[in-house]
JSON list of C-alpha atoms in Angstrom, two decimals:
[
{"chain": "A", "resi": 1, "resn": "LYS", "atom": "CA", "xyz": [0.24, -12.83, -2.45]},
{"chain": "A", "resi": 2, "resn": "ASP", "atom": "CA", "xyz": [0.16, -12.35, 1.30]},
{"chain": "A", "resi": 3, "resn": "VAL", "atom": "CA", "xyz": [2.62, -9.44, 1.21]},
{"chain": "A", "resi": 4, "resn": "GLU", "atom": "CA", "xyz": [1.30, -5.91, 1.50]},
{"chain": "A", "resi": 5, "resn": "PHE", "atom": "CA", "xyz": [3.25, -2.66, 1.14]},
{"chain": "A", "resi": 6, "resn": "ILE", "atom": "CA", "xyz": [1.99, 0.16, 3.38]},
{"chain": "A", "resi": 7, "resn": "GLN", "atom": "CA", "xyz": [3.37, 3.67, 3.59]},
{"chain": "A", "resi": 8, "resn": "SER", "atom": "CA", "xyz": [1.79, 5.95, 6.17]},
{"chain": "A", "resi": 9, "resn": "SER", "atom": "CA", "xyz": [2.29, 9.68, 6.72]},
{"chain": "A", "resi": 10, "resn": "TYR", "atom": "CA", "xyz": [2.06, 11.11, 10.24]},
{"chain": "A", "resi": 11, "resn": "PHE", "atom": "CA", "xyz": [2.06, 14.56, 11.77]},
{"chain": "A", "resi": 12, "resn": "ASN", "atom": "CA", "xyz": [2.03, 15.05, 15.55]},
{"chain": "A", "resi": 13, "resn": "LYS", "atom": "CA", "xyz": [1.48, 11.30, 16.05]},
{"chain": "A", "resi": 14, "resn": "LEU", "atom": "CA", "xyz": [-1.69, 11.44, 13.90]},
{"chain": "A", "resi": 15, "resn": "GLU", "atom": "CA", "xyz": [-1.84, 9.42, 10.71]},
{"chain": "A", "resi": 16, "resn": "PHE", "atom": "CA", "xyz": [-3.20, 11.59, 7.92]},
{"chain": "A", "resi": 17, "resn": "THR", "atom": "CA", "xyz": [-2.58, 9.48, 4.78]},
{"chain": "A", "resi": 18, "resn": "ARG", "atom": "CA", "xyz": [-1.79, 5.88, 3.93]},
{"chain": "A", "resi": 19, "resn": "PHE", "atom": "CA", "xyz": [-0.92, 4.05, 0.73]},
{"chain": "A", "resi": 20, "resn": "SER", "atom": "CA", "xyz": [-1.72, 0.35, 0.74]},
{"chain": "A", "resi": 21, "resn": "SER", "atom": "CA", "xyz": [-0.72, -1.93, -2.12]},
{"chain": "A", "resi": 22, "resn": "SER", "atom": "CA", "xyz": [-3.86, -4.01, -1.60]},
{"chain": "A", "resi": 23, "resn": "VAL", "atom": "CA", "xyz": [-6.07, -0.93, -2.09]},
{"chain": "A", "resi": 24, "resn": "GLY", "atom": "CA", "xyz": [-3.83, 0.55, -4.80]},
{"chain": "A", "resi": 25, "resn": "LYS", "atom": "CA", "xyz": [-4.37, 4.17, -3.85]},
{"chain": "A", "resi": 26, "resn": "PHE", "atom": "CA", "xyz": [-3.86, 6.73, -1.11]},
{"chain": "A", "resi": 27, "resn": "VAL", "atom": "CA", "xyz": [-6.48, 7.07, 1.62]},
{"chain": "A", "resi": 28, "resn": "GLY", "atom": "CA", "xyz": [-6.83, 10.17, 3.79]},
{"chain": "A", "resi": 29, "resn": "PHE", "atom": "CA", "xyz": [-7.85, 10.09, 7.45]},
{"chain": "A", "resi": 30, "resn": "THR", "atom": "CA", "xyz": [-7.98, 13.82, 8.24]},
{"chain": "A", "resi": 31, "resn": "GLU", "atom": "CA", "xyz": [-9.26, 16.79, 6.27]},
{"chain": "A", "resi": 32, "resn": "TYR", "atom": "CA", "xyz": [-5.70, 17.61, 5.21]},
{"chain": "A", "resi": 33, "resn": "GLY", "atom": "CA", "xyz": [-5.02, 13.95, 4.42]},
{"chain": "A", "resi": 34, "resn": "VAL", "atom": "CA", "xyz": [-8.12, 13.59, 2.27]},
{"chain": "A", "resi": 35, "resn": "ARG", "atom": "CA", "xyz": [-7.06, 16.59, 0.17]},
{"chain": "A", "resi": 36, "resn": "ASN", "atom": "CA", "xyz": [-3.52, 15.23, -0.19]},
{"chain": "A", "resi": 37, "resn": "ALA", "atom": "CA", "xyz": [-4.78, 11.75, -1.05]},
{"chain": "A", "resi": 38, "resn": "ALA", "atom": "CA", "xyz": [-7.06, 13.16, -3.76]},
{"chain": "A", "resi": 39, "resn": "ASP", "atom": "CA", "xyz": [-4.16, 15.09, -5.30]},
{"chain": "A", "resi": 40, "resn": "TRP", "atom": "CA", "xyz": [-1.77, 12.12, -5.08]},
{"chain": "A", "resi": 41, "resn": "ASN", "atom": "CA", "xyz": [-4.34, 9.71, -6.54]},
{"chain": "A", "resi": 42, "resn": "ASN", "atom": "CA", "xyz": [-4.69, 12.00, -9.58]},
{"chain": "A", "resi": 43, "resn": "ASN", "atom": "CA", "xyz": [-0.95, 11.68, -10.28]},
{"chain": "A", "resi": 44, "resn": "PRO", "atom": "CA", "xyz": [-0.48, 8.50, -12.38]},
{"chain": "A", "resi": 45, "resn": "SER", "atom": "CA", "xyz": [3.31, 8.49, -12.12]},
{"chain": "A", "resi": 46, "resn": "LEU", "atom": "CA", "xyz": [3.19, 8.67, -8.31]},
{"chain": "A", "resi": 47, "resn": "LEU", "atom": "CA", "xyz": [0.64, 5.85, -8.16]},
{"chain": "A", "resi": 48, "resn": "SER", "atom": "CA", "xyz": [2.70, 3.65, -10.47]},
{"chain": "A", "resi": 49, "resn": "ASN", "atom": "CA", "xyz": [5.81, 4.28, -8.35]},
{"chain": "A", "resi": 50, "resn": "MET", "atom": "CA", "xyz": [3.96, 3.37, -5.17]},
{"chain": "A", "resi": 51, "resn": "LYS", "atom": "CA", "xyz": [2.51, 0.21, -6.74]},
{"chain": "A", "resi": 52, "resn": "ALA", "atom": "CA", "xyz": [6.00, -0.80, -7.88]},
{"chain": "A", "resi": 53, "resn": "ALA", "atom": "CA", "xyz": [7.35, -0.28, -4.36]},
{"chain": "A", "resi": 54, "resn": "LYS", "atom": "CA", "xyz": [5.82, -3.60, -3.29]},
{"chain": "A", "resi": 55, "resn": "GLU", "atom": "CA", "xyz": [8.05, -5.42, -5.74]},
{"chain": "A", "resi": 56, "resn": "VAL", "atom": "CA", "xyz": [11.11, -3.28, -5.01]},
{"chain": "A", "resi": 57, "resn": "TYR", "atom": "CA", "xyz": [10.97, -3.35, -1.20]},
{"chain": "A", "resi": 58, "resn": "CYS", "atom": "CA", "xyz": [8.91, -6.36, -0.24]},
{"chain": "A", "resi": 59, "resn": "LEU", "atom": "CA", "xyz": [9.25, -9.10, -2.81]},
{"chain": "A", "resi": 60, "resn": "ASN", "atom": "CA", "xyz": [13.02, -8.69, -3.20]},
{"chain": "A", "resi": 61, "resn": "ASN", "atom": "CA", "xyz": [13.63, -8.90, 0.55]},
{"chain": "A", "resi": 62, "resn": "ILE", "atom": "CA", "xyz": [10.96, -11.25, 1.84]},
{"chain": "A", "resi": 63, "resn": "GLN", "atom": "CA", "xyz": [13.10, -14.39, 1.77]},
{"chain": "A", "resi": 64, "resn": "THR", "atom": "CA", "xyz": [15.94, -12.69, 3.63]},
{"chain": "A", "resi": 65, "resn": "ASP", "atom": "CA", "xyz": [13.60, -11.22, 6.24]},
{"chain": "A", "resi": 66, "resn": "TYR", "atom": "CA", "xyz": [11.73, -14.49, 6.66]},
{"chain": "A", "resi": 67, "resn": "THR", "atom": "CA", "xyz": [14.96, -16.44, 7.16]},
{"chain": "A", "resi": 68, "resn": "ALA", "atom": "CA", "xyz": [16.29, -13.88, 9.66]},
{"chain": "A", "resi": 69, "resn": "ALA", "atom": "CA", "xyz": [13.04, -14.02, 11.66]},
{"chain": "A", "resi": 70, "resn": "LEU", "atom": "CA", "xyz": [13.23, -17.78, 11.98]}
]
């Protein structure tokens, strides 16, 4: 429950969009990012893939990463 999947998009060291599994949608931080986030949030297959990424990337590897960190 404490695991969060975040995917950020950057251009010229400026973050313009971010997907967070706790929010469940894309958020835009620039004018371009807001437009992209609106388009991406209207795509149900993209949103379901991003929501599933938490299970694919995080939950399958958390025990290995936790053990390696200790």
